[in-house]
Amino acid sequence: MSGPVSVLGRRSRARTVALIFLTVWLIAATVPFLWTLWGSFKVQADFFSREDWRNAIFGVNTIQQTGDAFTGDGYAGAWIEREFWRAALNTGLVVLCVTSVSLMVGTLAGYALSRSSRQYAFWLLIGALIFRAMPHITLVSGYLLPFFELNVWGVLPTAIVVLVAINQPFTIWMLHSFFLSVPRDLDESAMVDGCSQFQAFRLVIIPVMWPGVITTGLFSFLLAYNDFVVTALLLNQDNQTMVPKIASFLGTVQTEGAIMYAVAAVVSATVPLFVLVLFFQRQIVGGLTAGAVKG
Amino acid sequence: MRTKVFLGFVAPSVALMVLFIALPIASIVVQSLHVEHPRVLEEVETCSPFGGCTTELRVDTTATDSLREAEPLGRFAGLETYLNRNHLASAEIGAILRDNDGPADVVARIYDLPFYKALAFTLAYTFLVTPIAIVAGFFVALGVTGVTKGLRGPVIFMSLLPYIVTPLIGALIIYWMTGSDGIIGATLQVLFDDPGLHLRASPVLTWITLIVYGIWHMTPFAFVVFYAGLQTVPSDTLESAMIDGANRWEQIRYVVIPHLAPLVTFIALILLMDNFRVLEPIVSFQAEAHATSLSWAIYNDLYGQADQLFASAAATSVLTTIGVAVLLMPSLLRTWRSFRERGARS
């Protein structure tokens, strides 16, 4: 039997301990999301129940206040009254642009880095690693004043360009390691046949690189979707995306019941991520390990 | 690849990184050496027929604006911002060291200074979450290899969730559950039979909650990398260890762990970088009274439309960057050494 199965025997104490640990972990990893999803259809008095936590499950107050055990009031309040749909649209736009531009710029650089054995290619990668370590907020504090001066603060294109740039170090590292796995003979023979380097890249390499490009694209998507710092500080109120919008709910939801708007918004923003992991689990696992396994 | 072609390929990416990563770093250094112009005040004398004349101070908006427009960076201040109370607080530290009631008093009073408070939590968070998440991820990976093949897909899916979900959102979900009217918070009150127990009331409990959140968020990353590593454990080595009489734990200790050791360096590097920038959980937990981080200090200076403290944020940013450099130094030195060795050999 190969590898992992034989690490833990079929019936050993080690296996039992590991499985108990795994069960505890799985409960910790999933229950918070299920709990919040369930609770988002209740009223505040149930989800944040002072008397009895079981109220959140059976919805005692929800039945009293709305006549039904489930209510969509939180969703209606968030999406319509507080115009969460606008934030969702902005997020969609930002994420789409960031992912496509990141991939366009990143594949070019990643390919060149994988095909050059010069010293400067090595140093460029090390530089990118250092850039990868920079906390995003330190960079944002460098942008604000120049962006005010140039009058480009607050609009979506600015946030998109910044997110693409912040994304680059990670993108070129990942694509570089994927391109390394494509044999050099492929583009070299294309060039012998008369292709330029760019034609070889465009017509020969990219078609066999789709899996790597998709994986990298997923991570660009996640970075743009999950970002809080850049979008919270570089976008004005009208252009807010979902994550800063949710953060802004918190300051204003002291009124009774309005905190359920935030709960509904949180669930709404989490659903696309769940769908993404559901469909692209293999690519995400592959991407997270790409850096480690290949160097 | 020829240098000219190489440059053509990398130009867009390098241009973006120079413009939006390298230049901002230069920009914060320059900004941190300046301070904003104060508002220009003017004395205005108002006289009324009966009450006589009174003079009052008013903000001269036009003068203020024109001054700020002429020098948007503000006045050159040198290291003034770095040394003030909100940053390195050199004068305050000097006073504390000259006159104190023993080491405990020194620590407590230094911790009261905003920068050191943020630094303390950032370091505690980074150096507790990183190793614990690595160990937890290892055990989750071991557990997953013990699950039958058909269940592994769903188990991996569930395990990934805390890492994939937006940090601000994941932290909010935990925050709502740990509040005194959330399920975990209320259950803890019952368990400890203490109706006054609030996870957010004391600094210690706030720190613990944030660190537990951090472990919850980061464990999946360590898990996935270890899980991939476990797929490649050489089975003949394991078998020979078994024949030599090694029990399960000994096999893990002497075969599996050495095989995974190189991965630990990689995971630790990524986790150190990501944990050092901790910000979202503090925003979500509204924990700033008891726990702040370097990133939070910068965020706090910049957030809001009016009165952004650019100089203060820039100074903290520079200090944070120095922190990142120190954090990365060991692995950079190692890379440099192995690069030189490779160069010497070829």
Short mmCIF file of N, CA and C in Angstrom, two decimals, chain B residues 111-226:
data_model
loop_
_atom_site.label_atom_id
_atom_site.label_comp_id
_atom_site.label_asym_id
_atom_site.label_seq_id
_atom_site.Cartn_x
_atom_site.Cartn_y
_atom_site.Cartn_z
N TYR B 111 4.18 49.20 28.13
CA TYR B 111 3.05 48.60 27.42
C TYR B 111 1.92 49.61 27.22
N ASP B 112 1.85 50.61 28.10
CA ASP B 112 0.82 51.63 27.96
C ASP B 112 1.06 52.56 26.78
N LEU B 113 2.30 52.60 26.26
CA LEU B 113 2.59 53.45 25.11
C LEU B 113 2.05 52.78 23.85
N PRO B 114 1.31 53.54 22.99
CA PRO B 114 0.58 52.91 21.88
C PRO B 114 1.44 52.02 20.98
N PHE B 115 2.62 52.48 20.61
CA PHE B 115 3.42 51.70 19.66
C PHE B 115 3.84 50.37 20.28
N TYR B 116 4.25 50.41 21.54
CA TYR B 116 4.74 49.18 22.16
C TYR B 116 3.60 48.21 22.46
N LYS B 117 2.42 48.78 22.72
CA LYS B 117 1.24 47.95 22.91
C LYS B 117 0.94 47.18 21.62
N ALA B 118 0.97 47.91 20.48
CA ALA B 118 0.71 47.28 19.18
C ALA B 118 1.79 46.25 18.86
N LEU B 119 3.04 46.61 19.13
CA LEU B 119 4.16 45.70 18.83
C LEU B 119 4.03 44.42 19.66
N ALA B 120 3.68 44.58 20.95
CA ALA B 120 3.57 43.41 21.83
C ALA B 120 2.54 42.43 21.30
N PHE B 121 1.36 42.94 20.95
CA PHE B 121 0.34 42.01 20.46
C PHE B 121 0.73 41.40 19.12
N THR B 122 1.28 42.23 18.22
CA THR B 122 1.67 41.71 16.90
C THR B 122 2.65 40.56 17.05
N LEU B 123 3.66 40.74 17.92
CA LEU B 123 4.66 39.69 18.10
C LEU B 123 4.04 38.46 18.77
N ALA B 124 3.23 38.68 19.81
CA ALA B 124 2.61 37.53 20.49
C ALA B 124 1.74 36.75 19.51
N TYR B 125 0.96 37.47 18.72
CA TYR B 125 0.07 36.82 17.75
C TYR B 125 0.90 36.03 16.73
N THR B 126 1.92 36.68 16.17
CA THR B 126 2.73 36.03 15.13
C THR B 126 3.40 34.78 15.67
N PHE B 127 4.00 34.88 16.86
CA PHE B 127 4.83 33.77 17.32
C PHE B 127 4.04 32.73 18.12
N LEU B 128 2.76 32.98 18.38
CA LEU B 128 1.93 31.91 18.94
C LEU B 128 1.13 31.22 17.85
N VAL B 129 0.52 32.02 16.97
CA VAL B 129 -0.34 31.42 15.93
C VAL B 129 0.50 30.55 14.99
N THR B 130 1.68 31.04 14.59
CA THR B 130 2.47 30.30 13.60
C THR B 130 2.79 28.87 14.05
N PRO B 131 3.48 28.67 15.19
CA PRO B 131 3.79 27.28 15.55
C PRO B 131 2.57 26.43 15.86
N ILE B 132 1.57 27.01 16.53
CA ILE B 132 0.41 26.19 16.90
C ILE B 132 -0.35 25.77 15.64
N ALA B 133 -0.49 26.70 14.68
CA ALA B 133 -1.19 26.34 13.44
C ALA B 133 -0.41 25.26 12.69
N ILE B 134 0.91 25.31 12.74
CA ILE B 134 1.70 24.29 12.04
C ILE B 134 1.46 22.92 12.67
N VAL B 135 1.51 22.85 14.01
CA VAL B 135 1.29 21.57 14.69
C VAL B 135 -0.13 21.06 14.44
N ALA B 136 -1.11 21.97 14.58
CA ALA B 136 -2.51 21.55 14.38
C ALA B 136 -2.70 21.07 12.94
N GLY B 137 -2.11 21.80 11.98
CA GLY B 137 -2.24 21.41 10.58
C GLY B 137 -1.66 20.04 10.33
N PHE B 138 -0.54 19.74 11.01
CA PHE B 138 0.08 18.42 10.87
C PHE B 138 -0.85 17.32 11.34
N PHE B 139 -1.49 17.54 12.50
CA PHE B 139 -2.37 16.50 13.03
C PHE B 139 -3.63 16.35 12.17
N VAL B 140 -4.16 17.46 11.66
CA VAL B 140 -5.31 17.36 10.77
C VAL B 140 -4.92 16.54 9.54
N ALA B 141 -3.73 16.81 8.99
CA ALA B 141 -3.29 16.08 7.80
C ALA B 141 -3.17 14.59 8.11
N LEU B 142 -2.59 14.26 9.28
CA LEU B 142 -2.50 12.85 9.68
C LEU B 142 -3.88 12.23 9.77
N GLY B 143 -4.81 12.98 10.38
CA GLY B 143 -6.18 12.48 10.52
C GLY B 143 -6.83 12.23 9.17
N VAL B 144 -6.64 13.16 8.23
CA VAL B 144 -7.28 13.01 6.92
C VAL B 144 -6.74 11.78 6.20
N THR B 145 -5.44 11.47 6.37
CA THR B 145 -4.92 10.27 5.71
C THR B 145 -5.51 9.01 6.31
N GLY B 146 -6.07 9.11 7.51
CA GLY B 146 -6.68 7.94 8.13
C GLY B 146 -8.13 7.73 7.71
N VAL B 147 -8.70 8.69 6.96
CA VAL B 147 -10.09 8.61 6.54
C VAL B 147 -10.17 7.82 5.23
N THR B 148 -11.24 7.06 5.04
CA THR B 148 -11.38 6.30 3.79
C THR B 148 -11.40 7.25 2.60
N LYS B 149 -10.91 6.78 1.48
CA LYS B 149 -10.69 7.62 0.29
C LYS B 149 -11.93 8.42 -0.13
N GLY B 150 -13.10 7.76 -0.09
CA GLY B 150 -14.31 8.43 -0.57
C GLY B 150 -14.68 9.65 0.23
N LEU B 151 -14.31 9.66 1.54
CA LEU B 151 -14.68 10.78 2.40
C LEU B 151 -13.68 11.92 2.34
N ARG B 152 -12.50 11.67 1.74
CA ARG B 152 -11.44 12.67 1.83
C ARG B 152 -11.82 13.99 1.16
N GLY B 153 -12.49 13.91 0.01
CA GLY B 153 -12.89 15.14 -0.70
C GLY B 153 -13.71 16.06 0.20
N PRO B 154 -14.85 15.57 0.73
CA PRO B 154 -15.66 16.41 1.62
C PRO B 154 -14.88 16.89 2.85
N VAL B 155 -14.03 16.03 3.41
CA VAL B 155 -13.28 16.43 4.61
C VAL B 155 -12.32 17.58 4.27
N ILE B 156 -11.65 17.49 3.12
CA ILE B 156 -10.74 18.57 2.72
C ILE B 156 -11.54 19.85 2.47
N PHE B 157 -12.70 19.70 1.83
CA PHE B 157 -13.55 20.87 1.58
C PHE B 157 -13.87 21.59 2.89
N MET B 158 -14.32 20.82 3.88
CA MET B 158 -14.69 21.43 5.16
C MET B 158 -13.47 22.08 5.83
N SER B 159 -12.33 21.39 5.72
CA SER B 159 -11.14 21.90 6.40
C SER B 159 -10.62 23.19 5.78
N LEU B 160 -10.88 23.39 4.49
CA LEU B 160 -10.35 24.58 3.82
C LEU B 160 -11.10 25.85 4.21
N LEU B 161 -12.38 25.69 4.63
CA LEU B 161 -13.25 26.86 4.77
C LEU B 161 -12.66 28.01 5.61
N PRO B 162 -12.14 27.73 6.81
CA PRO B 162 -11.68 28.87 7.61
C PRO B 162 -10.57 29.68 6.93
N TYR B 163 -9.81 29.04 6.04
CA TYR B 163 -8.72 29.76 5.38
C TYR B 163 -9.21 30.55 4.18
N ILE B 164 -10.21 29.99 3.46
CA ILE B 164 -10.65 30.62 2.21
C ILE B 164 -11.56 31.82 2.48
N VAL B 165 -12.34 31.73 3.56
CA VAL B 165 -13.31 32.80 3.83
C VAL B 165 -12.59 34.11 4.15
N THR B 166 -13.16 35.21 3.64
CA THR B 166 -12.63 36.55 3.89
C THR B 166 -12.28 36.73 5.37
N PRO B 167 -11.05 37.14 5.70
CA PRO B 167 -10.68 37.26 7.11
C PRO B 167 -11.64 38.13 7.92
N LEU B 168 -12.03 39.28 7.35
CA LEU B 168 -12.94 40.15 8.11
C LEU B 168 -14.25 39.43 8.42
N ILE B 169 -14.74 38.67 7.45
CA ILE B 169 -16.02 37.97 7.62
C ILE B 169 -15.88 36.80 8.58
N GLY B 170 -14.82 35.99 8.41
CA GLY B 170 -14.60 34.87 9.32
C GLY B 170 -14.48 35.36 10.76
N ALA B 171 -13.75 36.46 10.95
CA ALA B 171 -13.58 37.00 12.29
C ALA B 171 -14.90 37.50 12.86
N LEU B 172 -15.74 38.10 11.99
CA LEU B 172 -17.04 38.58 12.45
C LEU B 172 -17.90 37.42 12.93
N ILE B 173 -17.88 36.33 12.16
CA ILE B 173 -18.69 35.17 12.52
C ILE B 173 -18.28 34.65 13.90
N ILE B 174 -16.97 34.56 14.14
CA ILE B 174 -16.48 34.11 15.44
C ILE B 174 -16.84 35.15 16.52
N TYR B 175 -16.73 36.42 16.16
CA TYR B 175 -17.04 37.49 17.12
C TYR B 175 -18.48 37.40 17.60
N TRP B 176 -19.39 37.19 16.65
CA TRP B 176 -20.80 37.10 17.03
C TRP B 176 -21.07 35.89 17.91
N MET B 177 -20.33 34.80 17.65
CA MET B 177 -20.57 33.59 18.45
C MET B 177 -19.97 33.70 19.84
N THR B 178 -18.88 34.46 19.98
CA THR B 178 -18.21 34.52 21.28
C THR B 178 -18.73 35.66 22.15
N GLY B 179 -19.59 36.51 21.62
CA GLY B 179 -20.17 37.57 22.44
C GLY B 179 -20.98 36.98 23.57
N SER B 180 -21.31 37.81 24.58
CA SER B 180 -22.01 37.26 25.74
C SER B 180 -23.40 36.77 25.35
N ASP B 181 -23.97 37.29 24.23
CA ASP B 181 -25.26 36.77 23.79
C ASP B 181 -25.12 35.85 22.58
N GLY B 182 -23.90 35.45 22.26
CA GLY B 182 -23.68 34.45 21.22
C GLY B 182 -23.57 33.07 21.84
N ILE B 183 -23.59 32.04 21.04
CA ILE B 183 -23.69 30.69 21.60
C ILE B 183 -22.46 30.29 22.41
N ILE B 184 -21.25 30.59 21.90
CA ILE B 184 -20.05 30.18 22.65
C ILE B 184 -19.91 31.00 23.92
N GLY B 185 -20.09 32.31 23.79
CA GLY B 185 -19.97 33.18 24.95
C GLY B 185 -20.95 32.80 26.05
N ALA B 186 -22.22 32.54 25.67
CA ALA B 186 -23.25 32.19 26.66
C ALA B 186 -22.94 30.83 27.29
N THR B 187 -22.47 29.88 26.45
CA THR B 187 -22.16 28.56 26.98
C THR B 187 -21.01 28.63 27.98
N LEU B 188 -19.99 29.46 27.67
CA LEU B 188 -18.88 29.60 28.60
C LEU B 188 -19.35 30.17 29.93
N GLN B 189 -20.30 31.11 29.89
CA GLN B 189 -20.83 31.67 31.13
C GLN B 189 -21.48 30.58 31.97
N VAL B 190 -22.21 29.68 31.31
CA VAL B 190 -22.86 28.59 32.04
C VAL B 190 -21.81 27.63 32.58
N LEU B 191 -20.85 27.26 31.72
CA LEU B 191 -19.82 26.29 32.12
C LEU B 191 -19.04 26.76 33.34
N PHE B 192 -18.65 28.05 33.32
CA PHE B 192 -17.85 28.56 34.43
C PHE B 192 -18.73 29.16 35.53
N ASP B 193 -20.05 29.06 35.31
CA ASP B 193 -21.01 29.56 36.29
C ASP B 193 -20.70 31.00 36.68
N ASP B 194 -20.44 31.82 35.67
CA ASP B 194 -20.05 33.20 35.93
C ASP B 194 -20.78 34.09 34.93
N PRO B 195 -21.93 34.65 35.33
CA PRO B 195 -22.72 35.46 34.38
C PRO B 195 -21.99 36.71 33.93
N GLY B 196 -20.93 37.09 34.66
CA GLY B 196 -20.20 38.31 34.27
C GLY B 196 -19.06 38.03 33.31
N LEU B 197 -18.91 36.76 32.89
CA LEU B 197 -17.78 36.41 32.04
C LEU B 197 -17.98 36.94 30.62
N HIS B 198 -17.12 37.86 30.22
CA HIS B 198 -17.15 38.36 28.85
C HIS B 198 -15.78 38.15 28.24
N LEU B 199 -15.75 37.47 27.09
CA LEU B 199 -14.44 37.23 26.46
C LEU B 199 -13.76 38.53 26.07
N ARG B 200 -14.53 39.60 25.94
CA ARG B 200 -13.93 40.84 25.48
C ARG B 200 -13.65 41.82 26.62
N ALA B 201 -13.96 41.39 27.85
CA ALA B 201 -13.85 42.33 28.94
C ALA B 201 -12.41 42.49 29.41
N SER B 202 -11.63 41.42 29.42
CA SER B 202 -10.29 41.53 29.95
C SER B 202 -9.27 41.42 28.83
N PRO B 203 -8.11 42.08 29.00
CA PRO B 203 -7.06 42.00 27.97
C PRO B 203 -6.65 40.55 27.69
N VAL B 204 -6.49 39.75 28.76
CA VAL B 204 -6.01 38.38 28.56
C VAL B 204 -6.99 37.58 27.71
N LEU B 205 -8.29 37.67 28.05
CA LEU B 205 -9.29 36.90 27.30
C LEU B 205 -9.38 37.40 25.85
N THR B 206 -9.24 38.73 25.66
CA THR B 206 -9.27 39.25 24.29
C THR B 206 -8.11 38.69 23.48
N TRP B 207 -6.92 38.69 24.08
CA TRP B 207 -5.75 38.15 23.38
C TRP B 207 -5.99 36.68 23.03
N ILE B 208 -6.50 35.91 24.00
CA ILE B 208 -6.71 34.48 23.75
C ILE B 208 -7.71 34.29 22.61
N THR B 209 -8.82 35.04 22.65
CA THR B 209 -9.83 34.89 21.60
C THR B 209 -9.22 35.19 20.23
N LEU B 210 -8.46 36.28 20.14
CA LEU B 210 -7.87 36.65 18.84
C LEU B 210 -6.89 35.58 18.37
N ILE B 211 -6.09 35.05 19.30
CA ILE B 211 -5.10 34.06 18.91
C ILE B 211 -5.78 32.75 18.50
N VAL B 212 -6.84 32.38 19.22
CA VAL B 212 -7.59 31.18 18.81
C VAL B 212 -8.18 31.38 17.43
N TYR B 213 -8.71 32.59 17.17
CA TYR B 213 -9.22 32.88 15.83
C TYR B 213 -8.10 32.69 14.80
N GLY B 214 -6.90 33.22 15.12
CA GLY B 214 -5.77 33.14 14.19
C GLY B 214 -5.41 31.69 13.87
N ILE B 215 -5.42 30.85 14.90
CA ILE B 215 -5.09 29.43 14.69
C ILE B 215 -6.16 28.79 13.81
N TRP B 216 -7.41 29.09 14.10
CA TRP B 216 -8.54 28.57 13.32
C TRP B 216 -8.39 28.97 11.85
N HIS B 217 -7.98 30.22 11.62
CA HIS B 217 -7.89 30.73 10.26
C HIS B 217 -6.69 30.14 9.51
N MET B 218 -5.58 29.89 10.20
CA MET B 218 -4.34 29.53 9.51
C MET B 218 -4.07 28.02 9.44
N THR B 219 -4.70 27.24 10.31
CA THR B 219 -4.45 25.80 10.31
C THR B 219 -4.67 25.14 8.94
N PRO B 220 -5.73 25.49 8.20
CA PRO B 220 -5.95 24.82 6.91
C PRO B 220 -4.77 24.95 5.96
N PHE B 221 -4.09 26.09 5.98
CA PHE B 221 -2.96 26.25 5.07
C PHE B 221 -1.87 25.23 5.39
N ALA B 222 -1.51 25.13 6.68
CA ALA B 222 -0.49 24.15 7.08
C ALA B 222 -0.98 22.74 6.74
N PHE B 223 -2.26 22.49 6.99
CA PHE B 223 -2.83 21.17 6.72
C PHE B 223 -2.65 20.78 5.26
N VAL B 224 -3.02 21.67 4.35
CA VAL B 224 -3.00 21.32 2.92
C VAL B 224 -1.58 21.00 2.46
N VAL B 225 -0.62 21.82 2.90
CA VAL B 225 0.76 21.58 2.48
C VAL B 225 1.26 20.26 3.05
N PHE B 226 0.99 19.99 4.33
CA PHE B 226 1.41 18.72 4.93
C PHE B 226 0.72 17.54 4.26
#
